[in-house]
Structure formats: structure tokens, C-alpha cells
Amino acid sequence: MPTVKVRNLKNEEVGDLELSESVFGAPFNESLIHAAVRNVMANSRQGTSATKTRGDVSGAGRKLWKQKGTGRARIASLRSPLWKGGGNVHGPQPRDWSYNLPKKMRRGALRSALSERVREGNVLVVDSWTLDQPKTKDFIGSLGTLGLGDVKTLIVDSLDNENLIRSSRNVQRAKVVNSFGLNIYDLLYHDKLVLPALLRLSLNSCWARRIRRKRQRLQQRKAPRGQPLRKRRRPSQSARENRSRRRPKR
């Protein structure tokens, strides 16, 4: 079971915390992480790039010269893609680039990335990150004390910590999100991950609860050896009568 040191804002060790093996001990799956990152980047695309076709560009629609007898190539309109200033043939058009990734794949990629960050030693757990007032100077000073002054840092904290959110709003190398806003792209883009101790416990228990429920469902689907599956219950006599009453007469 992975263990990390707990520090305070003065960069002093105040204890140890054991992380859940099911959440922070997953194997590294590069292909799964790659698929999840592609999904996040595709869903964030605006898809508004467009070019003008021959029906969108300005220009007359008349025939410039007659079809035969001039010796020149036949031409129908100035807006043809063959002419300068004409329309574009196969240019990009507005479209929706987003697509759905299975929920199990998203969660598996996030567990794999979190586990890899723990193995790299890039996860820092602080007891609490409380600031007296929302000042960027104080926030940058606390980052420097923790040794995070020159690295890209992702801080996962509660949205109720308003002083922390306001203080970090103008710092480009730091980002504050809550546990529901944690995604695979931010986790890979930032070099360090900071988790408050209480939030780490809630995140740990939440992911462990999901995995426990998944295992329970799988065990319920498997019938014990030698015991038949439970048959579908036959509706009662009153239910059959009510169903027959509801049927429309033809």
C-alpha cells in the first residue's frame, strides 16, 4: 500500500498517510491514458473553423464568354474553384469534434495517472491550505516554501476555500480544482499534484467505494457452481387481470 508524507505550509513533516491500493496502486496503462487525453482534447475543440465554398464567395453568376468559338477554355462562373478568388472545394467546415469515452475507461485512466504520480514522488499531501486573506503574494510565498515555486502545480481542494481560489487565480503555473473537476489532461500537464489530507481521504473513499460496488455487482452476476440462476418471477393473478383490462379492445 503506497504511503506519502503529510506536510504543513511550513514544509514540515507532520505524519504519514496510507493511500488506497485500488486507487493509487493501479498499473501504468499508457494506451488508456492516451485515449483519455485525446478524448479531453477533442471535447474541448470549438469546431468553428470554416472556409467559403463557391456558393459563399462574392462574384457574379453570369457566364463570362460563350461556350464555343473563342478558342479559350470553357468557363461558367467567376466563383469556380479554378479561378483566383473563387470558392474552396474541400476546406474545413464547422463540426462537432466531441465524442463519448466509456466511463470505465475514463476512471481507469485517471487511476493509472494518479498511481504513476505517486510512484514518481510527485504527489504532495498537506494538512490544510488556509490563507488569512486572498492575496497572491501569500499564495506564491507558500508555494516557494513547499518547493513548488518554479514548477507547474495542480492543487485539488474544496471550492469552499475561497481565499485559496482567489489567491491562485492570477498565477499562471498553478491551478486549483475540486475533486469533481480533476481530469486526466490537467493531471499530466502539471508536474506536481497537491492534495489536502481531508480531501485525499474523501477522494480515496469515493474511488474505493466505486471499485467495491463494481466487484459486488460482478460477484452477484456469477451464479454459484451447482446452483441454477434465479428464475424470473411469474406475475400474480391480480397483476395478470389488471394487465388484461388495460389492453384496448380491437
PDB file of C-alpha atoms in Angstrom:
ATOM      1  CA  MET A   1       0.000   0.000   0.000  1.00  0.00           C
ATOM      2  CA  PRO A   2       1.605   3.344  -1.050  1.00  0.00           C
ATOM      3  CA  THR A   3       2.461   5.821   1.706  1.00  0.00           C
ATOM      4  CA  VAL A   4       3.119   9.564   1.416  1.00  0.00           C
ATOM      5  CA  LYS A   5       4.365  12.198   3.846  1.00  0.00           C
ATOM      6  CA  VAL A   6       1.984  14.837   5.196  1.00  0.00           C
ATOM      7  CA  ARG A   7       3.404  18.353   5.405  1.00  0.00           C
ATOM      8  CA  ASN A   8       2.199  21.705   6.605  1.00  0.00           C
ATOM      9  CA  LEU A   9       2.591  25.060   4.870  1.00  0.00           C
ATOM     10  CA  LYS A  10       5.992  25.471   6.554  1.00  0.00           C
ATOM     11  CA  ASN A  11       7.212  22.352   4.742  1.00  0.00           C
ATOM     12  CA  GLU A  12       7.478  20.369   7.969  1.00  0.00           C
ATOM     13  CA  GLU A  13       6.556  16.688   8.143  1.00  0.00           C
ATOM     14  CA  VAL A  14       3.596  16.153  10.448  1.00  0.00           C
ATOM     15  CA  GLY A  15       2.789  12.496   9.719  1.00  0.00           C
ATOM     16  CA  ASP A  16       2.263   9.734   7.163  1.00  0.00           C
ATOM     17  CA  LEU A  17      -0.797   8.691   5.205  1.00  0.00           C
ATOM     18  CA  GLU A  18      -1.533   5.353   3.580  1.00  0.00           C
ATOM     19  CA  LEU A  19      -3.246   5.549   0.206  1.00  0.00           C
ATOM     20  CA  SER A  20      -5.732   3.040  -1.093  1.00  0.00           C
ATOM     21  CA  GLU A  21      -4.193   0.323  -3.226  1.00  0.00           C
ATOM     22  CA  SER A  22      -7.233   0.193  -5.520  1.00  0.00           C
ATOM     23  CA  VAL A  23      -6.952   3.912  -6.377  1.00  0.00           C
ATOM     24  CA  PHE A  24      -3.263   4.823  -6.059  1.00  0.00           C
ATOM     25  CA  GLY A  25      -1.764   1.408  -6.795  1.00  0.00           C
ATOM     26  CA  ALA A  26      -3.052   0.778 -10.313  1.00  0.00           C
ATOM     27  CA  PRO A  27      -0.575  -0.316 -13.026  1.00  0.00           C
ATOM     28  CA  PHE A  28       0.584   2.140 -15.663  1.00  0.00           C
ATOM     29  CA  ASN A  29      -1.513   1.901 -18.843  1.00  0.00           C
ATOM     30  CA  GLU A  30      -0.099   4.221 -21.482  1.00  0.00           C
ATOM     31  CA  SER A  31      -2.619   3.411 -24.213  1.00  0.00           C
ATOM     32  CA  LEU A  32      -5.566   4.026 -21.891  1.00  0.00           C
ATOM     33  CA  ILE A  33      -4.152   7.373 -20.757  1.00  0.00           C
ATOM     34  CA  HIS A  34      -3.520   8.343 -24.372  1.00  0.00           C
ATOM     35  CA  ALA A  35      -7.132   7.572 -25.299  1.00  0.00           C
ATOM     36  CA  ALA A  36      -8.432   9.616 -22.362  1.00  0.00           C
ATOM     37  CA  VAL A  37      -6.224  12.630 -23.217  1.00  0.00           C
ATOM     38  CA  ARG A  38      -7.368  12.528 -26.859  1.00  0.00           C
ATOM     39  CA  ASN A  39     -10.966  12.492 -25.664  1.00  0.00           C
ATOM     40  CA  VAL A  40     -10.459  15.546 -23.414  1.00  0.00           C
ATOM     41  CA  MET A  41      -8.696  17.498 -26.157  1.00  0.00           C
ATOM     42  CA  ALA A  42     -11.311  16.580 -28.764  1.00  0.00           C
ATOM     43  CA  ASN A  43     -14.177  17.605 -26.483  1.00  0.00           C
ATOM     44  CA  SER A  44     -12.536  20.978 -25.833  1.00  0.00           C
ATOM     45  CA  ARG A  45     -12.295  21.863 -29.540  1.00  0.00           C
ATOM     46  CA  GLN A  46     -14.590  24.653 -30.690  1.00  0.00           C
ATOM     47  CA  GLY A  47     -15.037  23.307 -34.204  1.00  0.00           C
ATOM     48  CA  THR A  48     -15.811  26.745 -35.676  1.00  0.00           C
ATOM     49  CA  SER A  49     -13.179  26.870 -38.448  1.00  0.00           C
ATOM     50  CA  ALA A  50     -14.757  27.274 -41.883  1.00  0.00           C
ATOM     51  CA  THR A  51     -13.898  28.161 -45.476  1.00  0.00           C
ATOM     52  CA  LYS A  52     -16.133  29.627 -48.171  1.00  0.00           C
ATOM     53  CA  THR A  53     -17.369  27.401 -50.943  1.00  0.00           C
ATOM     54  CA  ARG A  54     -18.307  28.650 -54.417  1.00  0.00           C
ATOM     55  CA  GLY A  55     -21.777  29.386 -53.092  1.00  0.00           C
ATOM     56  CA  ASP A  56     -20.415  31.674 -50.336  1.00  0.00           C
ATOM     57  CA  VAL A  57     -17.835  33.868 -52.101  1.00  0.00           C
ATOM     58  CA  SER A  58     -18.860  37.110 -53.774  1.00  0.00           C
ATOM     59  CA  GLY A  59     -18.981  37.318 -57.564  1.00  0.00           C
ATOM     60  CA  ALA A  60     -21.333  37.339 -60.483  1.00  0.00           C
ATOM     61  CA  GLY A  61     -23.011  34.187 -61.659  1.00  0.00           C
ATOM     62  CA  ARG A  62     -23.134  35.041 -65.314  1.00  0.00           C
ATOM     63  CA  LYS A  63     -21.196  33.163 -67.974  1.00  0.00           C
ATOM     64  CA  LEU A  64     -18.088  35.205 -68.896  1.00  0.00           C
ATOM     65  CA  TRP A  65     -17.955  34.229 -72.574  1.00  0.00           C
ATOM     66  CA  LYS A  66     -19.786  31.922 -74.857  1.00  0.00           C
ATOM     67  CA  GLN A  67     -19.183  28.194 -74.760  1.00  0.00           C
ATOM     68  CA  LYS A  68     -17.691  27.778 -78.262  1.00  0.00           C
ATOM     69  CA  GLY A  69     -15.844  29.804 -80.869  1.00  0.00           C
ATOM     70  CA  THR A  70     -13.411  31.816 -78.673  1.00  0.00           C
ATOM     71  CA  GLY A  71     -10.585  29.284 -78.546  1.00  0.00           C
ATOM     72  CA  ARG A  72     -10.388  29.634 -74.769  1.00  0.00           C
ATOM     73  CA  ALA A  73     -11.315  27.075 -72.143  1.00  0.00           C
ATOM     74  CA  ARG A  74     -14.980  26.905 -71.291  1.00  0.00           C
ATOM     75  CA  ILE A  75     -15.961  28.735 -68.091  1.00  0.00           C
ATOM     76  CA  ALA A  76     -19.217  29.002 -66.222  1.00  0.00           C
ATOM     77  CA  SER A  77     -18.663  31.411 -63.299  1.00  0.00           C
ATOM     78  CA  LEU A  78     -16.050  33.564 -61.611  1.00  0.00           C
ATOM     79  CA  ARG A  79     -16.769  31.772 -58.354  1.00  0.00           C
ATOM     80  CA  SER A  80     -15.346  28.496 -59.671  1.00  0.00           C
ATOM     81  CA  PRO A  81     -12.526  26.995 -57.539  1.00  0.00           C
ATOM     82  CA  LEU A  82     -10.311  27.105 -60.648  1.00  0.00           C
ATOM     83  CA  TRP A  83     -10.172  30.911 -60.556  1.00  0.00           C
ATOM     84  CA  LYS A  84      -8.367  33.261 -58.205  1.00  0.00           C
ATOM     85  CA  GLY A  85     -10.815  34.486 -55.605  1.00  0.00           C
ATOM     86  CA  GLY A  86     -13.089  31.519 -56.173  1.00  0.00           C
ATOM     87  CA  GLY A  87     -14.532  29.138 -53.631  1.00  0.00           C
ATOM     88  CA  ASN A  88     -12.734  26.420 -51.709  1.00  0.00           C
ATOM     89  CA  VAL A  89     -13.515  22.813 -52.567  1.00  0.00           C
ATOM     90  CA  HIS A  90     -12.571  20.601 -49.637  1.00  0.00           C
ATOM     91  CA  GLY A  91     -11.928  23.141 -46.881  1.00  0.00           C
ATOM     92  CA  PRO A  92     -12.889  22.666 -43.219  1.00  0.00           C
ATOM     93  CA  GLN A  93     -16.486  23.266 -42.195  1.00  0.00           C
ATOM     94  CA  PRO A  94     -17.991  23.735 -38.695  1.00  0.00           C
ATOM     95  CA  ARG A  95     -18.444  20.399 -36.974  1.00  0.00           C
ATOM     96  CA  ASP A  96     -18.655  18.811 -33.550  1.00  0.00           C
ATOM     97  CA  TRP A  97     -15.423  17.010 -32.644  1.00  0.00           C
ATOM     98  CA  SER A  98     -16.609  15.683 -29.291  1.00  0.00           C
ATOM     99  CA  TYR A  99     -17.249  12.003 -28.648  1.00  0.00           C
ATOM    100  CA  ASN A 100     -18.045   9.912 -25.603  1.00  0.00           C
ATOM    101  CA  LEU A 101     -15.438   7.751 -23.890  1.00  0.00           C
ATOM    102  CA  PRO A 102     -16.718   4.885 -21.717  1.00  0.00           C
ATOM    103  CA  LYS A 103     -16.911   5.739 -18.049  1.00  0.00           C
ATOM    104  CA  LYS A 104     -14.755   2.790 -17.026  1.00  0.00           C
ATOM    105  CA  MET A 105     -12.005   3.894 -19.405  1.00  0.00           C
ATOM    106  CA  ARG A 106     -12.026   7.466 -18.028  1.00  0.00           C
ATOM    107  CA  ARG A 107     -11.837   6.278 -14.443  1.00  0.00           C
ATOM    108  CA  GLY A 108      -9.200   3.679 -15.251  1.00  0.00           C
ATOM    109  CA  ALA A 109      -7.008   6.268 -16.975  1.00  0.00           C
ATOM    110  CA  LEU A 110      -7.326   8.633 -14.013  1.00  0.00           C
ATOM    111  CA  ARG A 111      -6.402   5.871 -11.552  1.00  0.00           C
ATOM    112  CA  SER A 112      -3.408   4.897 -13.670  1.00  0.00           C
ATOM    113  CA  ALA A 113      -2.176   8.502 -13.875  1.00  0.00           C
ATOM    114  CA  LEU A 114      -2.665   9.080 -10.136  1.00  0.00           C
ATOM    115  CA  SER A 115      -0.773   5.890  -9.333  1.00  0.00           C
ATOM    116  CA  GLU A 116       2.085   6.867 -11.636  1.00  0.00           C
ATOM    117  CA  ARG A 117       2.340  10.299  -9.994  1.00  0.00           C
ATOM    118  CA  VAL A 118       2.617   8.589  -6.604  1.00  0.00           C
ATOM    119  CA  ARG A 119       5.341   6.246  -7.866  1.00  0.00           C
ATOM    120  CA  GLU A 120       7.239   9.228  -9.294  1.00  0.00           C
ATOM    121  CA  GLY A 121       7.068  11.017  -5.936  1.00  0.00           C
ATOM    122  CA  ASN A 122       5.201  13.991  -7.409  1.00  0.00           C
ATOM    123  CA  VAL A 123       2.229  13.846  -5.026  1.00  0.00           C
ATOM    124  CA  LEU A 124       2.357  16.167  -2.036  1.00  0.00           C
ATOM    125  CA  VAL A 125      -0.180  15.953   0.797  1.00  0.00           C
ATOM    126  CA  VAL A 126      -0.653  18.995   3.039  1.00  0.00           C
ATOM    127  CA  ASP A 127      -2.663  19.018   6.221  1.00  0.00           C
ATOM    128  CA  SER A 128      -4.585  22.179   5.246  1.00  0.00           C
ATOM    129  CA  TRP A 129      -4.024  25.083   2.862  1.00  0.00           C
ATOM    130  CA  THR A 130      -5.687  28.002   4.603  1.00  0.00           C
ATOM    131  CA  LEU A 131      -4.887  31.642   3.896  1.00  0.00           C
ATOM    132  CA  ASP A 132      -5.951  34.542   6.081  1.00  0.00           C
ATOM    133  CA  GLN A 133      -6.877  36.724   3.117  1.00  0.00           C
ATOM    134  CA  PRO A 134      -6.991  36.351  -0.670  1.00  0.00           C
ATOM    135  CA  LYS A 135      -3.557  37.705  -1.593  1.00  0.00           C
ATOM    136  CA  THR A 136      -1.489  36.404  -4.498  1.00  0.00           C
ATOM    137  CA  LYS A 137       1.725  37.320  -2.669  1.00  0.00           C
ATOM    138  CA  ASP A 138       0.898  35.000   0.226  1.00  0.00           C
ATOM    139  CA  PHE A 139      -0.003  32.173  -2.142  1.00  0.00           C
ATOM    140  CA  ILE A 140       3.262  32.494  -4.095  1.00  0.00           C
ATOM    141  CA  GLY A 141       5.177  32.570  -0.804  1.00  0.00           C
ATOM    142  CA  SER A 142       3.546  29.333   0.356  1.00  0.00           C
ATOM    143  CA  LEU A 143       4.387  27.715  -2.994  1.00  0.00           C
ATOM    144  CA  GLY A 144       8.020  28.719  -2.582  1.00  0.00           C
ATOM    145  CA  THR A 145       8.110  27.341   0.961  1.00  0.00           C
ATOM    146  CA  LEU A 146       6.831  23.978  -0.257  1.00  0.00           C
ATOM    147  CA  GLY A 147       9.408  23.925  -3.055  1.00  0.00           C
ATOM    148  CA  LEU A 148       6.828  24.451  -5.792  1.00  0.00           C
ATOM    149  CA  GLY A 149       7.854  27.917  -6.889  1.00  0.00           C
ATOM    150  CA  ASP A 150       9.155  27.075 -10.370  1.00  0.00           C
ATOM    151  CA  VAL A 151       7.063  24.017 -11.287  1.00  0.00           C
ATOM    152  CA  LYS A 152       3.578  23.648 -12.679  1.00  0.00           C
ATOM    153  CA  THR A 153       1.338  22.657  -9.771  1.00  0.00           C
ATOM    154  CA  LEU A 154      -2.174  21.251  -9.670  1.00  0.00           C
ATOM    155  CA  ILE A 155      -3.944  21.784  -6.345  1.00  0.00           C
ATOM    156  CA  VAL A 156      -7.069  19.783  -5.578  1.00  0.00           C
ATOM    157  CA  ASP A 157      -9.095  21.444  -2.853  1.00  0.00           C
ATOM    158  CA  SER A 158     -12.658  22.228  -1.914  1.00  0.00           C
ATOM    159  CA  LEU A 159     -14.443  25.105  -3.618  1.00  0.00           C
ATOM    160  CA  ASP A 160     -15.339  26.409  -0.164  1.00  0.00           C
ATOM    161  CA  ASN A 161     -11.711  27.523   0.263  1.00  0.00           C
ATOM    162  CA  GLU A 162     -12.419  30.847  -1.403  1.00  0.00           C
ATOM    163  CA  ASN A 163      -9.207  32.562  -0.277  1.00  0.00           C
ATOM    164  CA  LEU A 164      -7.090  29.893  -1.968  1.00  0.00           C
ATOM    165  CA  ILE A 165      -9.063  30.087  -5.210  1.00  0.00           C
ATOM    166  CA  ARG A 166      -8.858  33.879  -5.396  1.00  0.00           C
ATOM    167  CA  SER A 167      -5.188  33.961  -4.489  1.00  0.00           C
ATOM    168  CA  SER A 168      -4.216  31.480  -7.221  1.00  0.00           C
ATOM    169  CA  ARG A 169      -6.369  32.999  -9.941  1.00  0.00           C
ATOM    170  CA  ASN A 170      -3.573  35.190 -11.337  1.00  0.00           C
ATOM    171  CA  VAL A 171      -0.746  32.630 -11.060  1.00  0.00           C
ATOM    172  CA  GLN A 172      -0.103  31.009 -14.420  1.00  0.00           C
ATOM    173  CA  ARG A 173       1.870  27.985 -13.218  1.00  0.00           C
ATOM    174  CA  ALA A 174      -0.712  26.914 -10.615  1.00  0.00           C
ATOM    175  CA  LYS A 175      -4.301  25.734 -10.918  1.00  0.00           C
ATOM    176  CA  VAL A 176      -6.871  24.960  -8.237  1.00  0.00           C
ATOM    177  CA  VAL A 177      -9.700  22.493  -8.926  1.00  0.00           C
ATOM    178  CA  ASN A 178     -12.050  20.435  -6.811  1.00  0.00           C
ATOM    179  CA  SER A 179     -12.247  16.645  -6.804  1.00  0.00           C
ATOM    180  CA  PHE A 180     -15.025  16.622  -9.424  1.00  0.00           C
ATOM    181  CA  GLY A 181     -13.021  18.902 -11.744  1.00  0.00           C
ATOM    182  CA  LEU A 182      -9.915  16.708 -11.718  1.00  0.00           C
ATOM    183  CA  ASN A 183      -9.263  15.434 -15.243  1.00  0.00           C
ATOM    184  CA  ILE A 184      -6.542  13.455 -16.972  1.00  0.00           C
ATOM    185  CA  TYR A 185      -5.237  16.386 -19.044  1.00  0.00           C
ATOM    186  CA  ASP A 186      -4.556  18.647 -16.044  1.00  0.00           C
ATOM    187  CA  LEU A 187      -3.002  15.728 -14.194  1.00  0.00           C
ATOM    188  CA  LEU A 188      -0.470  15.149 -16.976  1.00  0.00           C
ATOM    189  CA  TYR A 189       0.135  18.813 -17.818  1.00  0.00           C
ATOM    190  CA  HIS A 190       1.159  19.798 -14.288  1.00  0.00           C
ATOM    191  CA  ASP A 191       4.338  18.389 -12.786  1.00  0.00           C
ATOM    192  CA  LYS A 192       3.187  18.271  -9.157  1.00  0.00           C
ATOM    193  CA  LEU A 193      -0.095  17.275  -7.536  1.00  0.00           C
ATOM    194  CA  VAL A 194      -1.061  18.710  -4.145  1.00  0.00           C
ATOM    195  CA  LEU A 195      -3.822  17.068  -2.121  1.00  0.00           C
ATOM    196  CA  PRO A 196      -5.080  18.319   1.250  1.00  0.00           C
ATOM    197  CA  ALA A 197      -5.301  15.498   3.769  1.00  0.00           C
ATOM    198  CA  LEU A 198      -9.074  15.643   4.324  1.00  0.00           C
ATOM    199  CA  LEU A 199      -9.823  15.881   0.617  1.00  0.00           C
ATOM    200  CA  ARG A 200      -7.427  12.995  -0.047  1.00  0.00           C
ATOM    201  CA  LEU A 201      -9.455  10.865   2.346  1.00  0.00           C
ATOM    202  CA  SER A 202     -12.729  11.755   0.612  1.00  0.00           C
ATOM    203  CA  LEU A 203     -11.231  11.100  -2.828  1.00  0.00           C
ATOM    204  CA  ASN A 204      -9.753   7.846  -1.628  1.00  0.00           C
ATOM    205  CA  SER A 205     -13.005   6.622  -0.111  1.00  0.00           C
ATOM    206  CA  CYS A 206     -15.048   7.717  -3.129  1.00  0.00           C
ATOM    207  CA  TRP A 207     -12.928   5.802  -5.644  1.00  0.00           C
ATOM    208  CA  ALA A 208     -12.608   2.799  -3.345  1.00  0.00           C
ATOM    209  CA  ARG A 209     -16.399   2.729  -2.890  1.00  0.00           C
ATOM    210  CA  ARG A 210     -16.910   2.687  -6.671  1.00  0.00           C
ATOM    211  CA  ILE A 211     -14.475  -0.204  -7.110  1.00  0.00           C
ATOM    212  CA  ARG A 212     -16.092  -2.109  -4.224  1.00  0.00           C
ATOM    213  CA  ARG A 213     -19.545  -1.722  -5.784  1.00  0.00           C
ATOM    214  CA  LYS A 214     -18.214  -2.891  -9.145  1.00  0.00           C
ATOM    215  CA  ARG A 215     -16.770  -6.045  -7.576  1.00  0.00           C
ATOM    216  CA  GLN A 216     -20.034  -6.718  -5.735  1.00  0.00           C
ATOM    217  CA  ARG A 217     -22.018  -6.442  -8.967  1.00  0.00           C
ATOM    218  CA  LEU A 218     -19.643  -8.845 -10.702  1.00  0.00           C
ATOM    219  CA  GLN A 219     -19.981 -11.336  -7.860  1.00  0.00           C
ATOM    220  CA  GLN A 220     -23.772 -11.114  -7.967  1.00  0.00           C
ATOM    221  CA  ARG A 221     -23.807 -11.844 -11.703  1.00  0.00           C
ATOM    222  CA  LYS A 222     -21.854 -15.069 -11.256  1.00  0.00           C
ATOM    223  CA  ALA A 223     -24.063 -17.903 -10.062  1.00  0.00           C
ATOM    224  CA  PRO A 224     -22.543 -20.368  -7.592  1.00  0.00           C
ATOM    225  CA  ARG A 225     -21.456 -23.711  -9.081  1.00  0.00           C
ATOM    226  CA  GLY A 226     -24.239 -26.274  -8.898  1.00  0.00           C
ATOM    227  CA  GLN A 227     -26.914 -23.677  -8.144  1.00  0.00           C
ATOM    228  CA  PRO A 228     -29.164 -22.531 -11.021  1.00  0.00           C
ATOM    229  CA  LEU A 229     -29.783 -18.887 -11.768  1.00  0.00           C
ATOM    230  CA  ARG A 230     -32.813 -17.302 -10.184  1.00  0.00           C
ATOM    231  CA  LYS A 231     -35.794 -17.614 -12.462  1.00  0.00           C
ATOM    232  CA  ARG A 232     -37.935 -14.680 -13.397  1.00  0.00           C
ATOM    233  CA  ARG A 233     -40.840 -14.305 -11.026  1.00  0.00           C
ATOM    234  CA  ARG A 234     -44.212 -15.007 -12.568  1.00  0.00           C
ATOM    235  CA  PRO A 235     -46.744 -12.172 -12.146  1.00  0.00           C
ATOM    236  CA  SER A 236     -49.577 -12.774  -9.740  1.00  0.00           C
ATOM    237  CA  GLN A 237     -53.177 -13.456 -10.751  1.00  0.00           C
ATOM    238  CA  SER A 238     -54.323  -9.914  -9.884  1.00  0.00           C
ATOM    239  CA  ALA A 239     -51.476  -8.407 -11.939  1.00  0.00           C
ATOM    240  CA  ARG A 240     -52.447 -10.536 -14.957  1.00  0.00           C
ATOM    241  CA  GLU A 241     -56.081  -9.463 -14.630  1.00  0.00           C
ATOM    242  CA  ASN A 242     -55.136  -5.787 -14.441  1.00  0.00           C
ATOM    243  CA  ARG A 243     -52.923  -6.175 -17.492  1.00  0.00           C
ATOM    244  CA  SER A 244     -55.738  -7.779 -19.466  1.00  0.00           C
ATOM    245  CA  ARG A 245     -58.098  -4.924 -18.506  1.00  0.00           C
ATOM    246  CA  ARG A 246     -55.649  -2.314 -19.806  1.00  0.00           C
ATOM    247  CA  ARG A 247     -55.399  -3.889 -23.241  1.00  0.00           C
ATOM    248  CA  PRO A 248     -57.518  -1.989 -25.778  1.00  0.00           C
ATOM    249  CA  LYS A 249     -60.278  -3.922 -27.470  1.00  0.00           C
ATOM    250  CA  ARG A 250     -59.859  -4.277 -31.198  1.00  0.00           C
TER     251      ARG A 250
END
